[in-house]
Amino acid sequence: MPLPLHAMKITFCCTGTKAEPWLQGLSAALPGADISVWQPGAPQADYAVVWAPPQQFMDEQAGLKALFNIGAGVDALLKLRLPPDTLVVRLDDAGMAVQMAEYVSHAVIRHFREFDGYEADMATGRWGYRKPRLRSDYPIGVMGLGVLGERVAKALAQFDFPINGWSRSAKAIDGVRAFTGTEQFNEFLAASRVLVNLLPLTPDTADVINKETLARLQPGAYVINVARGAHLVDEDLLAAIDSGHVAGATLDVFRTEPLPAGHAFWNHPRITITPHTSARTLREESIAQIARKMAALQRGEAVAGIVNPARGY
Ligand code: NAP
Ligand code: GLV
């Protein structure tokens, strides 16, 4: 027999996040639910809202029905020992897809239209035209065609770039040439000049942007990494830029965050960096989604965004 909503116990354990506005929003969305910030030794809750919780939290809250991660990526969460019967639910868009589409479109267009070059010209008082580039010379490959990757691929298709997409299972997306699985990975790379990474970080995808994959991209390649830093082998990117095969990169995520002082990416003239901000968790949208899903689970209904721990995403 499911608990009535007002009897639900919710614990909040989000490292580096101000708890008060989340508690207020969750209380407003789930009137009567008992919602509090987790403390060691706190009683067992029914549901948890988490970001990077400590292992002690998992060990103590072993009877949770579901854990709601306030991000799309669950790589950090899945490194912990999780209770076997607890559902892990990740954020499913909640306002992130449009942000990611904006960010990646901006990075592609900035590179393609050479706005970085014009900015440099402005700084030196130079009025100089650059030869228009052909879109057909800039096919874009989007790795990962999930909630975020599909939205990004469709946004880029609006600008008439040739779009390739790569995923584990077969897809049919208007305007996207879809490649599937490891068998078609090399073909996908060879068909792409701009590489956009929107894969989850799993044992299968770690280090996926490396010496070999970069070499398979079309000459004058451009890399946009907005997924996780551990997808990219930093020194392989630097060497590929030095060789001239890769023209540059826009990077939002790094192996160590914040990016350590002195790292070569900080001052590289061909690399643009941002501080893991391409698609931020939006509190209101996220609370609304989490509250809706908790209520659905309480009623015994299915919800989207359930993570398969064996698959890693
Ligand atoms: P998602 O919906 O789970 O989509 C993941 C996609 O990757 C799916 O299309 C999946 O294929 C594909 N994939 C997974 N493993 C693969 C493999 N081994 N080979 C080929 N394709 C594979 O995830 P999402 O919501 O789009 O988010 C993607 C990632 O973006 C997150 O995991 C997170 O790391 C990152 N992210 C970054 C930021 C930021 O601010 N920088 C913000 C949010 C998210 P199938 O469709 O066949 O399953
Ligand atoms: C951010 O990186 C997320 O995974 O939501």
Tab-separated table of C-alpha atoms and ligand atoms in Angstrom:
chain	number	residue	atom	x	y	z
A	1	MET	CA	0.000	0.000	0.000
A	2	PRO	CA	1.710	3.299	-1.049
A	3	LEU	CA	2.194	6.010	1.566
A	4	PRO	CA	-0.069	9.054	1.190
A	5	LEU	CA	1.932	12.080	-0.011
A	6	HIS	CA	1.632	13.853	3.331
A	7	ALA	CA	3.301	10.933	5.118
A	8	MET	CA	6.381	10.852	2.862
A	9	LYS	CA	9.749	11.395	4.501
A	10	ILE	CA	12.276	13.142	2.270
A	11	THR	CA	15.915	13.684	3.130
A	12	PHE	CA	18.086	16.267	1.350
A	13	CYS	CA	21.833	15.692	0.974
A	14	CYS	CA	23.364	17.870	-1.724
A	15	THR	CA	27.015	18.744	-1.238
A	16	GLY	CA	27.848	22.338	-2.198
A	17	THR	CA	24.172	23.355	-2.566
A	18	LYS	CA	22.286	25.831	-0.389
A	19	ALA	CA	19.573	23.670	1.182
A	20	GLU	CA	16.973	26.258	2.261
A	21	PRO	CA	15.512	27.227	-1.151
A	22	TRP	CA	15.278	23.550	-2.139
A	23	LEU	CA	13.491	22.635	1.097
A	24	GLN	CA	11.054	25.521	0.644
A	25	GLY	CA	10.372	24.570	-2.987
A	26	LEU	CA	9.923	20.881	-2.212
A	27	SER	CA	7.615	21.674	0.734
A	28	ALA	CA	5.486	23.913	-1.498
A	29	ALA	CA	5.315	21.222	-4.198
A	30	LEU	CA	4.626	18.351	-1.779
A	31	PRO	CA	2.454	19.854	0.983
A	32	GLY	CA	2.613	17.945	4.237
A	33	ALA	CA	5.654	15.825	3.314
A	34	ASP	CA	8.285	15.660	6.038
A	35	ILE	CA	11.404	17.179	4.414
A	36	SER	CA	14.709	17.800	6.174
A	37	VAL	CA	18.449	18.117	5.606
A	38	TRP	CA	20.252	14.829	6.282
A	39	GLN	CA	22.442	14.617	9.373
A	40	PRO	CA	24.442	11.520	10.365
A	41	GLY	CA	22.165	9.252	12.387
A	42	ALA	CA	18.944	10.738	10.917
A	43	PRO	CA	15.979	8.319	10.725
A	44	GLN	CA	15.327	6.367	7.546
A	45	ALA	CA	13.587	8.419	4.810
A	46	ASP	CA	11.419	7.235	1.902
A	47	TYR	CA	13.050	9.411	-0.763
A	48	ALA	CA	16.268	11.399	-1.034
A	49	VAL	CA	17.315	14.395	-3.100
A	50	VAL	CA	21.073	14.181	-3.562
A	51	TRP	CA	24.183	15.553	-5.205
A	52	ALA	CA	27.545	13.956	-4.381
A	53	PRO	CA	26.404	12.508	-1.039
A	54	PRO	CA	28.992	10.851	1.237
A	55	GLN	CA	29.152	7.052	1.456
A	56	GLN	CA	27.941	7.329	5.074
A	57	PHE	CA	24.655	8.745	3.773
A	58	MET	CA	24.156	5.735	1.497
A	59	ASP	CA	25.082	3.267	4.209
A	60	GLU	CA	22.672	4.824	6.722
A	61	GLN	CA	19.784	5.372	4.269
A	62	ALA	CA	19.778	1.833	2.887
A	63	GLY	CA	15.958	1.596	2.821
A	64	LEU	CA	15.252	4.480	0.429
A	65	LYS	CA	12.665	3.841	-2.305
A	66	ALA	CA	14.393	6.264	-4.655
A	67	LEU	CA	17.302	8.658	-4.857
A	68	PHE	CA	16.758	11.780	-6.964
A	69	ASN	CA	20.016	13.140	-8.371
A	70	ILE	CA	19.877	16.907	-9.002
A	71	GLY	CA	21.953	16.579	-12.162
A	72	ALA	CA	21.760	14.614	-15.405
A	73	GLY	CA	25.073	12.781	-14.924
A	74	VAL	CA	25.215	10.020	-12.325
A	75	ASP	CA	28.865	8.994	-12.736
A	76	ALA	CA	29.868	10.322	-9.274
A	77	LEU	CA	26.837	8.760	-7.597
A	78	LEU	CA	27.442	5.347	-9.156
A	79	LYS	CA	30.971	5.283	-7.708
A	80	LEU	CA	29.377	4.855	-4.259
A	81	ARG	CA	28.028	1.577	-2.821
A	82	LEU	CA	24.290	2.029	-3.392
A	83	PRO	CA	21.505	0.061	-1.720
A	84	PRO	CA	20.498	-2.641	-4.240
A	85	ASP	CA	16.752	-1.958	-4.109
A	86	THR	CA	16.845	1.844	-4.324
A	87	LEU	CA	15.859	3.402	-7.664
A	88	VAL	CA	18.272	6.061	-8.933
A	89	VAL	CA	16.489	8.812	-10.861
A	90	ARG	CA	18.458	11.464	-12.732
A	91	LEU	CA	17.259	14.873	-13.969
A	92	ASP	CA	15.600	14.458	-17.300
A	93	ASP	CA	16.097	17.779	-19.113
A	94	ALA	CA	14.425	20.045	-16.492
A	95	GLY	CA	15.605	23.072	-18.482
A	96	MET	CA	19.091	21.727	-19.263
A	97	ALA	CA	18.528	20.714	-22.897
A	98	VAL	CA	17.824	24.231	-24.147
A	99	GLN	CA	20.881	25.554	-22.275
A	100	MET	CA	23.041	22.858	-23.834
A	101	ALA	CA	21.637	23.645	-27.294
A	102	GLU	CA	22.480	27.347	-26.783
A	103	TYR	CA	25.988	26.631	-25.530
A	104	VAL	CA	26.961	24.185	-28.266
A	105	SER	CA	25.348	26.249	-31.049
A	106	HIS	CA	27.277	29.260	-29.788
A	107	ALA	CA	30.573	27.340	-29.753
A	108	VAL	CA	30.013	25.914	-33.257
A	109	ILE	CA	28.965	29.240	-34.761
A	110	ARG	CA	31.740	31.162	-33.029
A	111	HIS	CA	34.267	28.787	-34.565
A	112	PHE	CA	32.610	28.441	-37.986
A	113	ARG	CA	32.045	32.218	-38.422
A	114	GLU	CA	35.516	32.982	-36.934
A	115	PHE	CA	34.134	35.373	-34.326
A	116	ASP	CA	37.226	34.694	-32.204
A	117	GLY	CA	39.328	36.041	-35.087
A	118	TYR	CA	37.119	39.130	-35.476
A	119	GLU	CA	37.357	39.775	-31.708
A	120	ALA	CA	41.143	39.713	-32.002
A	121	ASP	CA	40.943	42.065	-35.011
A	122	MET	CA	38.761	44.530	-33.071
A	123	ALA	CA	41.324	44.582	-30.292
A	124	THR	CA	44.041	45.592	-32.762
A	125	GLY	CA	41.898	48.003	-34.827
A	126	ARG	CA	41.956	45.765	-37.914
A	127	TRP	CA	39.016	45.879	-40.405
A	128	GLY	CA	39.424	42.686	-42.364
A	129	TYR	CA	37.023	40.238	-44.032
A	130	ARG	CA	37.469	36.507	-43.871
A	131	LYS	CA	36.437	34.259	-46.718
A	132	PRO	CA	33.004	32.700	-46.060
A	133	ARG	CA	33.266	29.037	-45.088
A	134	LEU	CA	31.048	26.308	-46.496
A	135	ARG	CA	28.716	24.518	-44.082
A	136	SER	CA	29.227	21.344	-46.083
A	137	ASP	CA	32.902	21.480	-45.024
A	138	TYR	CA	31.869	21.440	-41.347
A	139	PRO	CA	29.917	18.240	-40.663
A	140	ILE	CA	29.168	17.980	-36.942
A	141	GLY	CA	29.268	14.714	-35.009
A	142	VAL	CA	27.275	14.550	-31.780
A	143	MET	CA	28.330	11.687	-29.497
A	144	GLY	CA	25.356	10.709	-27.340
A	145	LEU	CA	21.820	11.198	-28.642
A	146	GLY	CA	19.995	11.150	-25.328
A	147	VAL	CA	17.964	13.910	-23.722
A	148	LEU	CA	20.674	16.531	-24.294
A	149	GLY	CA	22.419	15.208	-27.415
A	150	GLU	CA	19.209	14.906	-29.422
A	151	ARG	CA	18.214	18.479	-28.570
A	152	VAL	CA	21.692	19.731	-29.534
A	153	ALA	CA	21.705	17.794	-32.815
A	154	LYS	CA	18.279	19.183	-33.752
A	155	ALA	CA	19.317	22.748	-32.855
A	156	LEU	CA	22.449	22.511	-35.016
A	157	ALA	CA	20.454	21.021	-37.889
A	158	GLN	CA	18.471	24.284	-37.963
A	159	PHE	CA	21.644	26.016	-39.186
A	160	ASP	CA	21.905	23.582	-42.108
A	161	PHE	CA	25.135	21.919	-40.980
A	162	PRO	CA	25.403	18.242	-41.922
A	163	ILE	CA	24.736	16.426	-38.615
A	164	ASN	CA	25.956	12.972	-37.591
A	165	GLY	CA	24.932	11.344	-34.330
A	166	TRP	CA	26.307	8.358	-32.449
A	167	SER	CA	24.592	6.297	-29.758
A	168	ARG	CA	24.450	2.784	-28.365
A	169	SER	CA	21.012	1.956	-29.731
A	170	ALA	CA	19.714	2.824	-33.211
A	171	LYS	CA	17.969	6.206	-33.604
A	172	ALA	CA	15.887	7.904	-36.271
A	173	ILE	CA	16.055	11.688	-35.812
A	174	ASP	CA	15.033	14.074	-38.591
A	175	GLY	CA	18.060	15.804	-40.103
A	176	VAL	CA	20.566	13.527	-38.321
A	177	ARG	CA	22.625	10.757	-39.924
A	178	ALA	CA	22.630	8.183	-37.155
A	179	PHE	CA	25.531	5.817	-36.387
A	180	THR	CA	25.165	3.033	-33.839
A	181	GLY	CA	27.504	1.150	-31.532
A	182	THR	CA	31.210	0.455	-31.607
A	183	GLU	CA	30.955	-1.063	-35.117
A	184	GLN	CA	29.995	2.304	-36.629
A	185	PHE	CA	32.136	4.543	-34.419
A	186	ASN	CA	35.051	4.951	-36.842
A	187	GLU	CA	32.683	5.664	-39.717
A	188	PHE	CA	30.957	8.310	-37.551
A	189	LEU	CA	34.301	9.968	-36.742
A	190	ALA	CA	35.458	9.929	-40.354
A	191	ALA	CA	32.218	11.661	-41.383
A	192	SER	CA	32.658	14.437	-38.771
A	193	ARG	CA	34.819	17.541	-38.488
A	194	VAL	CA	33.323	19.134	-35.358
A	195	LEU	CA	33.013	16.665	-32.489
A	196	VAL	CA	30.483	17.379	-29.715
A	197	ASN	CA	30.574	15.114	-26.669
A	198	LEU	CA	27.317	14.455	-24.812
A	199	LEU	CA	27.965	10.924	-23.601
A	200	PRO	CA	27.523	9.847	-19.993
A	201	LEU	CA	30.794	8.951	-18.264
A	202	THR	CA	30.877	5.151	-17.950
A	203	PRO	CA	33.627	2.523	-18.113
A	204	ASP	CA	32.847	2.244	-21.864
A	205	THR	CA	33.145	5.959	-22.586
A	206	ALA	CA	36.061	7.108	-20.380
A	207	ASP	CA	38.962	8.540	-22.461
A	208	VAL	CA	36.833	8.282	-25.629
A	209	ILE	CA	38.366	11.474	-27.076
A	210	ASN	CA	41.951	10.344	-27.489
A	211	LYS	CA	44.832	10.231	-29.971
A	212	GLU	CA	43.142	7.654	-32.223
A	213	THR	CA	39.668	9.145	-32.235
A	214	LEU	CA	41.006	12.667	-32.863
A	215	ALA	CA	43.129	11.380	-35.762
A	216	ARG	CA	40.020	9.870	-37.380
A	217	LEU	CA	38.180	13.215	-37.487
A	218	GLN	CA	38.378	15.278	-40.665
A	219	PRO	CA	41.391	17.656	-40.884
A	220	GLY	CA	40.824	21.039	-39.221
A	221	ALA	CA	38.677	19.314	-36.593
A	222	TYR	CA	37.109	21.147	-33.660
A	223	VAL	CA	36.246	19.568	-30.286
A	224	ILE	CA	33.431	20.637	-27.971
A	225	ASN	CA	33.396	18.705	-24.687
A	226	VAL	CA	30.361	19.427	-22.528
A	227	ALA	CA	29.924	16.020	-20.865
A	228	ARG	CA	32.727	15.052	-18.451
A	229	GLY	CA	36.447	15.866	-18.265
A	230	ALA	CA	37.398	12.190	-18.037
A	231	HIS	CA	36.074	11.641	-21.571
A	232	LEU	CA	39.038	13.589	-22.933
A	233	VAL	CA	42.726	12.695	-22.817
A	234	ASP	CA	44.079	16.219	-22.284
A	235	GLU	CA	47.564	15.643	-23.666
A	236	ASP	CA	46.186	13.962	-26.812
A	237	LEU	CA	44.074	17.046	-27.549
A	238	LEU	CA	47.060	19.354	-26.995
A	239	ALA	CA	49.240	17.221	-29.311
A	240	ALA	CA	46.522	17.110	-32.002
A	241	ILE	CA	46.243	20.925	-31.879
A	242	ASP	CA	50.042	21.270	-32.039
A	243	SER	CA	50.104	19.010	-35.106
A	244	GLY	CA	47.516	21.221	-36.847
A	245	HIS	CA	45.042	18.346	-37.320
A	246	VAL	CA	42.699	19.854	-34.692
A	247	ALA	CA	42.021	23.585	-35.055
A	248	GLY	CA	40.861	24.120	-31.482
A	249	ALA	CA	38.397	23.244	-28.754
A	250	THR	CA	35.717	24.573	-26.455
A	251	LEU	CA	35.805	22.776	-23.119
A	252	ASP	CA	33.292	23.097	-20.281
A	253	VAL	CA	34.351	20.102	-18.187
A	254	PHE	CA	37.700	18.933	-16.854
A	255	ARG	CA	39.323	15.945	-15.173
A	256	THR	CA	39.886	18.071	-12.077
A	257	GLU	CA	37.427	20.874	-11.328
A	258	PRO	CA	38.107	23.685	-10.755
A	259	LEU	CA	40.732	23.401	-13.510
A	260	PRO	CA	44.051	23.585	-11.606
A	261	ALA	CA	46.132	26.763	-11.896
A	262	GLY	CA	48.903	26.292	-14.426
A	263	HIS	CA	47.011	23.705	-16.528
A	264	ALA	CA	47.834	24.142	-20.225
A	265	PHE	CA	44.147	24.726	-21.083
A	266	TRP	CA	44.039	28.010	-19.124
A	267	ASN	CA	46.063	30.105	-21.558
A	268	HIS	CA	45.945	28.085	-24.758
A	269	PRO	CA	45.198	30.404	-27.714
A	270	ARG	CA	43.088	27.751	-29.471
A	271	ILE	CA	41.143	26.528	-26.468
A	272	THR	CA	38.140	28.273	-24.930
A	273	ILE	CA	37.188	27.148	-21.442
A	274	THR	CA	34.128	27.710	-19.246
A	275	PRO	CA	33.643	26.538	-15.636
A	276	HIS	CA	31.220	23.571	-16.030
A	277	THR	CA	28.326	25.840	-16.789
A	278	SER	CA	26.956	24.722	-20.172
A	279	ALA	CA	23.721	23.345	-18.668
A	280	ARG	CA	23.055	24.299	-15.070
A	281	THR	CA	20.541	22.668	-12.764
A	282	LEU	CA	17.590	25.072	-12.640
A	283	ARG	CA	16.067	24.846	-9.186
A	284	GLU	CA	12.396	25.554	-9.928
A	285	GLU	CA	12.186	23.206	-12.927
A	286	SER	CA	14.114	20.518	-11.080
A	287	ILE	CA	11.949	20.697	-7.969
A	288	ALA	CA	8.795	20.516	-10.105
A	289	GLN	CA	10.139	17.444	-11.941
A	290	ILE	CA	11.319	15.681	-8.789
A	291	ALA	CA	8.059	16.361	-6.916
A	292	ARG	CA	6.016	15.109	-9.885
A	293	LYS	CA	8.071	11.919	-10.063
A	294	MET	CA	7.942	11.277	-6.313
A	295	ALA	CA	4.169	11.592	-6.415
A	296	ALA	CA	4.023	9.256	-9.437
A	297	LEU	CA	6.190	6.644	-7.689
A	298	GLN	CA	3.934	6.933	-4.628
A	299	ARG	CA	0.983	6.087	-6.847
A	300	GLY	CA	2.913	3.129	-8.218
A	301	GLU	CA	3.361	4.720	-11.659
A	302	ALA	CA	6.416	4.546	-13.920
A	303	VAL	CA	8.696	7.593	-14.243
A	304	ALA	CA	11.277	8.606	-16.865
A	305	GLY	CA	14.968	8.998	-16.091
A	306	ILE	CA	15.557	5.830	-14.068
A	307	VAL	CA	19.241	4.945	-14.175
A	308	ASN	CA	20.425	1.456	-15.013
A	309	PRO	CA	23.441	1.028	-12.693
A	310	ALA	CA	24.790	-1.911	-14.712
A	311	ARG	CA	24.868	0.264	-17.862
A	312	GLY	CA	26.261	3.254	-15.923
A	313	TYR	CA	23.687	5.814	-17.060
B	1	NAP	P1	21.211	10.420	-21.607
B	1	NAP	O1	19.836	10.901	-21.917
B	1	NAP	O2	21.377	9.251	-20.708
B	1	NAP	O3	21.914	10.116	-23.015
B	1	NAP	C1	23.124	9.449	-23.123
B	1	NAP	C2	23.371	9.119	-24.587
B	1	NAP	O4	24.673	8.536	-24.707
B	1	NAP	C3	22.373	8.093	-25.152
B	1	NAP	O5	22.040	8.424	-26.479
B	1	NAP	C4	23.176	6.794	-25.106
B	1	NAP	O6	22.803	5.849	-26.085
B	1	NAP	C5	24.562	7.303	-25.423
B	1	NAP	N1	25.587	6.363	-24.954
B	1	NAP	C6	25.833	5.924	-23.691
B	1	NAP	N2	26.856	5.049	-23.678
B	1	NAP	C7	27.248	4.911	-24.958
B	1	NAP	C8	28.235	4.141	-25.590
B	1	NAP	N3	29.032	3.298	-24.903
B	1	NAP	N4	28.378	4.240	-26.929
B	1	NAP	C9	27.553	5.052	-27.661
B	1	NAP	N5	26.581	5.831	-27.111
B	1	NAP	C10	26.440	5.750	-25.786
B	1	NAP	O7	22.075	11.599	-20.977
B	1	NAP	P2	21.858	13.174	-21.122
B	1	NAP	O8	20.800	13.644	-20.205
B	1	NAP	O9	21.737	13.504	-22.564
B	1	NAP	O10	23.258	13.710	-20.542
B	1	NAP	C11	24.506	13.333	-21.113
B	1	NAP	C12	25.639	13.743	-20.215
B	1	NAP	O11	25.832	15.165	-20.269
B	1	NAP	C13	25.452	13.473	-18.718
B	1	NAP	O12	25.718	12.140	-18.404
B	1	NAP	C14	26.435	14.438	-18.089
B	1	NAP	O13	27.681	13.817	-17.907
B	1	NAP	C15	26.571	15.555	-19.117
B	1	NAP	N6	26.063	16.843	-18.618
B	1	NAP	C16	26.891	17.905	-18.554
B	1	NAP	C17	26.423	19.121	-18.123
B	1	NAP	C18	27.304	20.316	-18.065
B	1	NAP	O14	26.897	21.360	-17.542
B	1	NAP	N7	28.491	20.270	-18.613
B	1	NAP	C19	25.066	19.259	-17.757
B	1	NAP	C20	24.240	18.152	-17.840
B	1	NAP	C21	24.742	16.938	-18.281
B	1	NAP	P3	21.344	5.165	-26.066
B	1	NAP	O15	20.389	6.292	-26.447
B	1	NAP	O16	21.420	4.148	-27.115
B	1	NAP	O17	21.133	4.665	-24.676
B	2	GLV	C1	25.975	18.401	-14.745
B	2	GLV	O1	27.088	18.249	-15.130
B	2	GLV	C2	24.985	17.376	-14.725
B	2	GLV	O2	25.348	16.204	-14.893
B	2	GLV	O3	23.806	17.705	-14.533
